[in-house]
Short mmCIF file of C-alpha atoms in Angstrom, two decimals:
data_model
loop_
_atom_site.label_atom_id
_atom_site.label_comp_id
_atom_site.label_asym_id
_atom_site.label_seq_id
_atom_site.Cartn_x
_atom_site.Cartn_y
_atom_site.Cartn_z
CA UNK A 183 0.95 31.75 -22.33
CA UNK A 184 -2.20 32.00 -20.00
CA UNK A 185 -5.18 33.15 -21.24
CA UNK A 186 -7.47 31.94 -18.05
CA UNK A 187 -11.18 31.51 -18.47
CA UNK A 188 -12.79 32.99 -21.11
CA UNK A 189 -16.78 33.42 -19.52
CA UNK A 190 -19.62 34.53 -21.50
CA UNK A 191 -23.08 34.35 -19.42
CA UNK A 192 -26.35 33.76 -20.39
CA UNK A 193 -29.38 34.31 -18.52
CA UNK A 194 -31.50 31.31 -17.52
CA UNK A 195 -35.01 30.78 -16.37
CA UNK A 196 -35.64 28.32 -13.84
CA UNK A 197 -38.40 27.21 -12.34
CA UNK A 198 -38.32 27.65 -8.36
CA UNK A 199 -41.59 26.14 -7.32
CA UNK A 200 -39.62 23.88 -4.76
CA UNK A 201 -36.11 23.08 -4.24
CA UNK A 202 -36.36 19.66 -5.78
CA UNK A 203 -37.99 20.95 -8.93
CA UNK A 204 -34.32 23.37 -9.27
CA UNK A 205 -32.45 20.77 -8.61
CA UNK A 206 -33.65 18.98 -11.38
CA UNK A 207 -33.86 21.96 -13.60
CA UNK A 208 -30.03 22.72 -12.75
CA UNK A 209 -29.34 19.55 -13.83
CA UNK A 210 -31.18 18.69 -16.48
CA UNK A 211 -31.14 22.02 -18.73
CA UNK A 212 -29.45 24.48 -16.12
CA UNK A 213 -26.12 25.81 -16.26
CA UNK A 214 -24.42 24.74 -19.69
CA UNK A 215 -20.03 24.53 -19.50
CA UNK A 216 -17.78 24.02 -22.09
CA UNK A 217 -14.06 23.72 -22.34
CA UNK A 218 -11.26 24.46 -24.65
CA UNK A 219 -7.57 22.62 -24.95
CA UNK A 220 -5.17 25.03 -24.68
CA UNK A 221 -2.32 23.15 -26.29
CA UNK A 222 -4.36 21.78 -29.25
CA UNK A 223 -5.52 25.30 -29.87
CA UNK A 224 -2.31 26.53 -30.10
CA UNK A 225 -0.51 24.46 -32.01
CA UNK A 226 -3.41 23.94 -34.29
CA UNK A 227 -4.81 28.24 -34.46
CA UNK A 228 -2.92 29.61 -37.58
CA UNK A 229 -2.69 32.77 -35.47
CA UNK A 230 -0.48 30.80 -32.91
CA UNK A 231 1.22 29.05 -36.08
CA UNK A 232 1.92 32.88 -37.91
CA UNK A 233 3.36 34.27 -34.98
CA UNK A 234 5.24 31.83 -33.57
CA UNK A 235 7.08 31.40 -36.77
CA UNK A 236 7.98 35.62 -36.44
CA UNK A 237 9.19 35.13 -32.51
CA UNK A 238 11.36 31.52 -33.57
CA UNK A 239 12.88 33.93 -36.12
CA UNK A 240 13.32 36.78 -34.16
CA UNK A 241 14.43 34.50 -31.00
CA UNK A 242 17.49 33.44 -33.48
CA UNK A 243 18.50 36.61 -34.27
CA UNK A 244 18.68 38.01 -31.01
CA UNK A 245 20.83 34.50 -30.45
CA UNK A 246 23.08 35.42 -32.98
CA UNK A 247 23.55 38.79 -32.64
CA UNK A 248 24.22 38.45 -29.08
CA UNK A 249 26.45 35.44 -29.42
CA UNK A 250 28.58 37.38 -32.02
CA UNK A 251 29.08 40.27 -29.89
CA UNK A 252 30.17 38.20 -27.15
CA UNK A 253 32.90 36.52 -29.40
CA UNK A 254 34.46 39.87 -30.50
CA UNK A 255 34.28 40.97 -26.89
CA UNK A 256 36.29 37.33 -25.76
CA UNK A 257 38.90 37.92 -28.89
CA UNK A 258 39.27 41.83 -27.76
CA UNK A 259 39.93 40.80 -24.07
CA UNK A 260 41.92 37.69 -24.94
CA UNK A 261 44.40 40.22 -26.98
CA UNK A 262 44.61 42.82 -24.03
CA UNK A 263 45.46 39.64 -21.99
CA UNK A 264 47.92 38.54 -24.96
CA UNK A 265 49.67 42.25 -24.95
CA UNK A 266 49.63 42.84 -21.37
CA UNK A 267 51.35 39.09 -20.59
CA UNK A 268 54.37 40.16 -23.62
CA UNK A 269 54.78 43.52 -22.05
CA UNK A 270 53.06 45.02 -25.12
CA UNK A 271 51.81 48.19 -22.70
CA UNK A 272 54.30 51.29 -22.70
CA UNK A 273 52.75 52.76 -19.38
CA UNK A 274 50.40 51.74 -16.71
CA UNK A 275 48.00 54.47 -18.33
CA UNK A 276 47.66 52.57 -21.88
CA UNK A 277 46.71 49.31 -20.15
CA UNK A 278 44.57 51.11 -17.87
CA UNK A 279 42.49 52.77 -21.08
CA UNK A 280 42.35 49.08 -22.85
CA UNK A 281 41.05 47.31 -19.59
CA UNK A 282 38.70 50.29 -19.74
CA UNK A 283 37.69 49.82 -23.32
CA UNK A 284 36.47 46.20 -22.63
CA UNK A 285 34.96 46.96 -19.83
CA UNK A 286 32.85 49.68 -21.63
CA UNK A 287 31.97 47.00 -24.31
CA UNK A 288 30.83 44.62 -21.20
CA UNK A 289 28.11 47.06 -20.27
CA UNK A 290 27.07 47.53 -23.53
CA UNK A 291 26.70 44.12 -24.46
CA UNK A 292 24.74 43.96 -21.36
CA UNK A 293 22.63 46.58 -22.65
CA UNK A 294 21.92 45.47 -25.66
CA UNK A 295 20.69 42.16 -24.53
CA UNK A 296 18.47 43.90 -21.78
CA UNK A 297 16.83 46.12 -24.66
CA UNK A 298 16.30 42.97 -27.35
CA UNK A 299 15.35 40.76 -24.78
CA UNK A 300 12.86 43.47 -24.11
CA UNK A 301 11.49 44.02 -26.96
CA UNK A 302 10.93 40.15 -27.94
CA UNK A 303 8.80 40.01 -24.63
CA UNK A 304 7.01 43.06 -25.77
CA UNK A 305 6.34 41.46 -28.84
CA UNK A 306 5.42 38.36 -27.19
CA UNK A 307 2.61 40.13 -25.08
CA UNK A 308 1.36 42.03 -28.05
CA UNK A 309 0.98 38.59 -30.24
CA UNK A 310 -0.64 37.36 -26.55
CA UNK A 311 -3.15 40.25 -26.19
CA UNK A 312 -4.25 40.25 -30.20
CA UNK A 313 -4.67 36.00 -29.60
CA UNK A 314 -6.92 36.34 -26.88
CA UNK A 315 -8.89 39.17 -28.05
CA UNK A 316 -9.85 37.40 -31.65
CA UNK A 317 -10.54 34.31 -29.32
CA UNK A 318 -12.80 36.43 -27.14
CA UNK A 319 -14.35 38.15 -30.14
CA UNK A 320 -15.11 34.80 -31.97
CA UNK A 321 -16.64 32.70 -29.05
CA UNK A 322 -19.03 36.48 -27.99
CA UNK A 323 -20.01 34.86 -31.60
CA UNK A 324 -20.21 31.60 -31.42
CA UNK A 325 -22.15 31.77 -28.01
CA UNK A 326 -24.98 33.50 -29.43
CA UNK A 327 -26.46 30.52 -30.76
CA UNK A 328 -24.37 28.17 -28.46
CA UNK A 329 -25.18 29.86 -24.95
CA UNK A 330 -22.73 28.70 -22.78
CA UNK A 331 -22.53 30.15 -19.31
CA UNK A 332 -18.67 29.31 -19.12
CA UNK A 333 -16.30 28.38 -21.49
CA UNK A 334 -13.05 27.28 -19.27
CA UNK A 335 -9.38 26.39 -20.91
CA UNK A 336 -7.77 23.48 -20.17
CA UNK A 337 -4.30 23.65 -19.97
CA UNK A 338 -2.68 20.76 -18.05
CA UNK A 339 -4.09 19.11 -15.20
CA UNK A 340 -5.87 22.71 -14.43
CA UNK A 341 -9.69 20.60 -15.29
CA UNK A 342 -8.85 17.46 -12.68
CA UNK A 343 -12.00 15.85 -14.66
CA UNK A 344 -13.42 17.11 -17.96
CA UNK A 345 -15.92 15.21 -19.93
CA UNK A 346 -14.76 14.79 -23.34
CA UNK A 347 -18.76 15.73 -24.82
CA UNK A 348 -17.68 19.40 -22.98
CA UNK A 349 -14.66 19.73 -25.28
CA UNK A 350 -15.64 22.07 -28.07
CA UNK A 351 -11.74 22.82 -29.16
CA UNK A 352 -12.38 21.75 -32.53
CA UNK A 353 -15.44 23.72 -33.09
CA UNK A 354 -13.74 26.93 -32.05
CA UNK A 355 -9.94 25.80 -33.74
CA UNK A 356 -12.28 25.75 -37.02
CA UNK A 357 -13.94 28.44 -36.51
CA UNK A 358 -11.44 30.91 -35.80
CA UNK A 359 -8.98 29.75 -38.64
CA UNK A 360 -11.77 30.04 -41.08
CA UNK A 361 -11.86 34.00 -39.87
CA UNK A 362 -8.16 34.08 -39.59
CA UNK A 363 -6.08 35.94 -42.63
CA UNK A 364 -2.85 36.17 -42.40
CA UNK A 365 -1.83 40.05 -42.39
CA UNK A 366 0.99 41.54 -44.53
CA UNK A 367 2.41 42.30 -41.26
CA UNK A 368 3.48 39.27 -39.95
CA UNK A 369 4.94 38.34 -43.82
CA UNK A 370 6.69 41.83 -43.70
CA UNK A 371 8.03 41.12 -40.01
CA UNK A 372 8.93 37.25 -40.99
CA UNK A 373 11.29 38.77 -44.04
CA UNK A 374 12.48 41.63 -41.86
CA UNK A 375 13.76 39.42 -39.51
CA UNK A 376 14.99 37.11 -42.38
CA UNK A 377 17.24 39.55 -43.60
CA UNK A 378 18.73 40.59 -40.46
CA UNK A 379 19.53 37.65 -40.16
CA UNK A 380 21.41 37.61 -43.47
CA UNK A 381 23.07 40.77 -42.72
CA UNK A 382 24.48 39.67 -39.74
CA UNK A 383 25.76 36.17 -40.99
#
């Protein structure tokens, strides 16, 4: 997941008598950057945590589901195979109805994958969008007293050369999972998806 840079600016006053004295300004108490680890916020953001505990769950059931329609569509073609090589079929028009049969279960097998494979990524972008706008939200707050003119993420080898004094990941993992409360809605979805689960087992 990419949530790119996350800017809040601040206006700064700075003294342009001459270049050098700007310089020195810019340098010395001018533009102020922070960054953020992407992968130690989320793994450590209970957000990121919550949610990625509904999608594992949800991931599996899609697995399953998916895997155990594909077996029943295997053992239904395997037995038209079975039939057809014992001369089971009367006329050409009964084999042609069970060739047609599997190949109606074929597309919607197909389907159904399409349609829960869309959904989990509509999911996904939904848990995505609600992450980065509680981020946002909290560092609008934390900047008012900070007053950073960028705060970048660091995911990788994006940063080629970040000063560890910069890195303020902790602040804001603390920060946010002190706001953070776990909604009824991701417990609902967790059990929901618990019990399909169960119900398809």
């Amino acid at each position: 997941m990419s949530l790119g840079m996350l800017i809040t600016s601040c206006n700064k006053a700075v003294d342009n008598n001459d270049e050098t004295t700007e310089m020195e300004d810019e340098q010395s108490a001018g533009i102020k950057i922070a960054y953020v680890e992407l992968d130690t916020l989320m793994n450590q953001y209970q957000l990121y945590k919550d949610y990625s505990e509904v999608l594992t769950v949800k991931g599996n059931n899609i697995q399953n589901t998916l895997a155990k329609k594909q077996q029943s569509l295997e053992n239904h073609a395997a037995s038209v195979q079975k039939k057809y090589e014992s001369n089971g079929f009367t006329t050409r028009d009964e084999l042609e109805r069970a060739q047609a049969g599997i190949q109606r279960e074929q597309q919607e097998l197909a389907q159904l994958a399409d349609r829960l494979n869309n959904e989990f990524n509509e999911e996904q972008a939904r848990i995505n969008a609600e992450a980065r706008d509680s981020i946002q939200s909290f560092l609008k707050r934390y900047n008012k007293t900070k007053k950073y003119d960028y705060v970048m993420v660091k995911a990788g080898d994006n940063l080629l050369i970040a000063n560890p004094k910069y890195d303020i990941t902790q602040d804001i993992v603390k920060g946010l999972n002190k706001s953070y409360k776990r909604s009824a809605e991701v417990d609902e979805q967790i059990k929901s998806a618990v019990e399909d689960i169960k119900k398809t087992s």
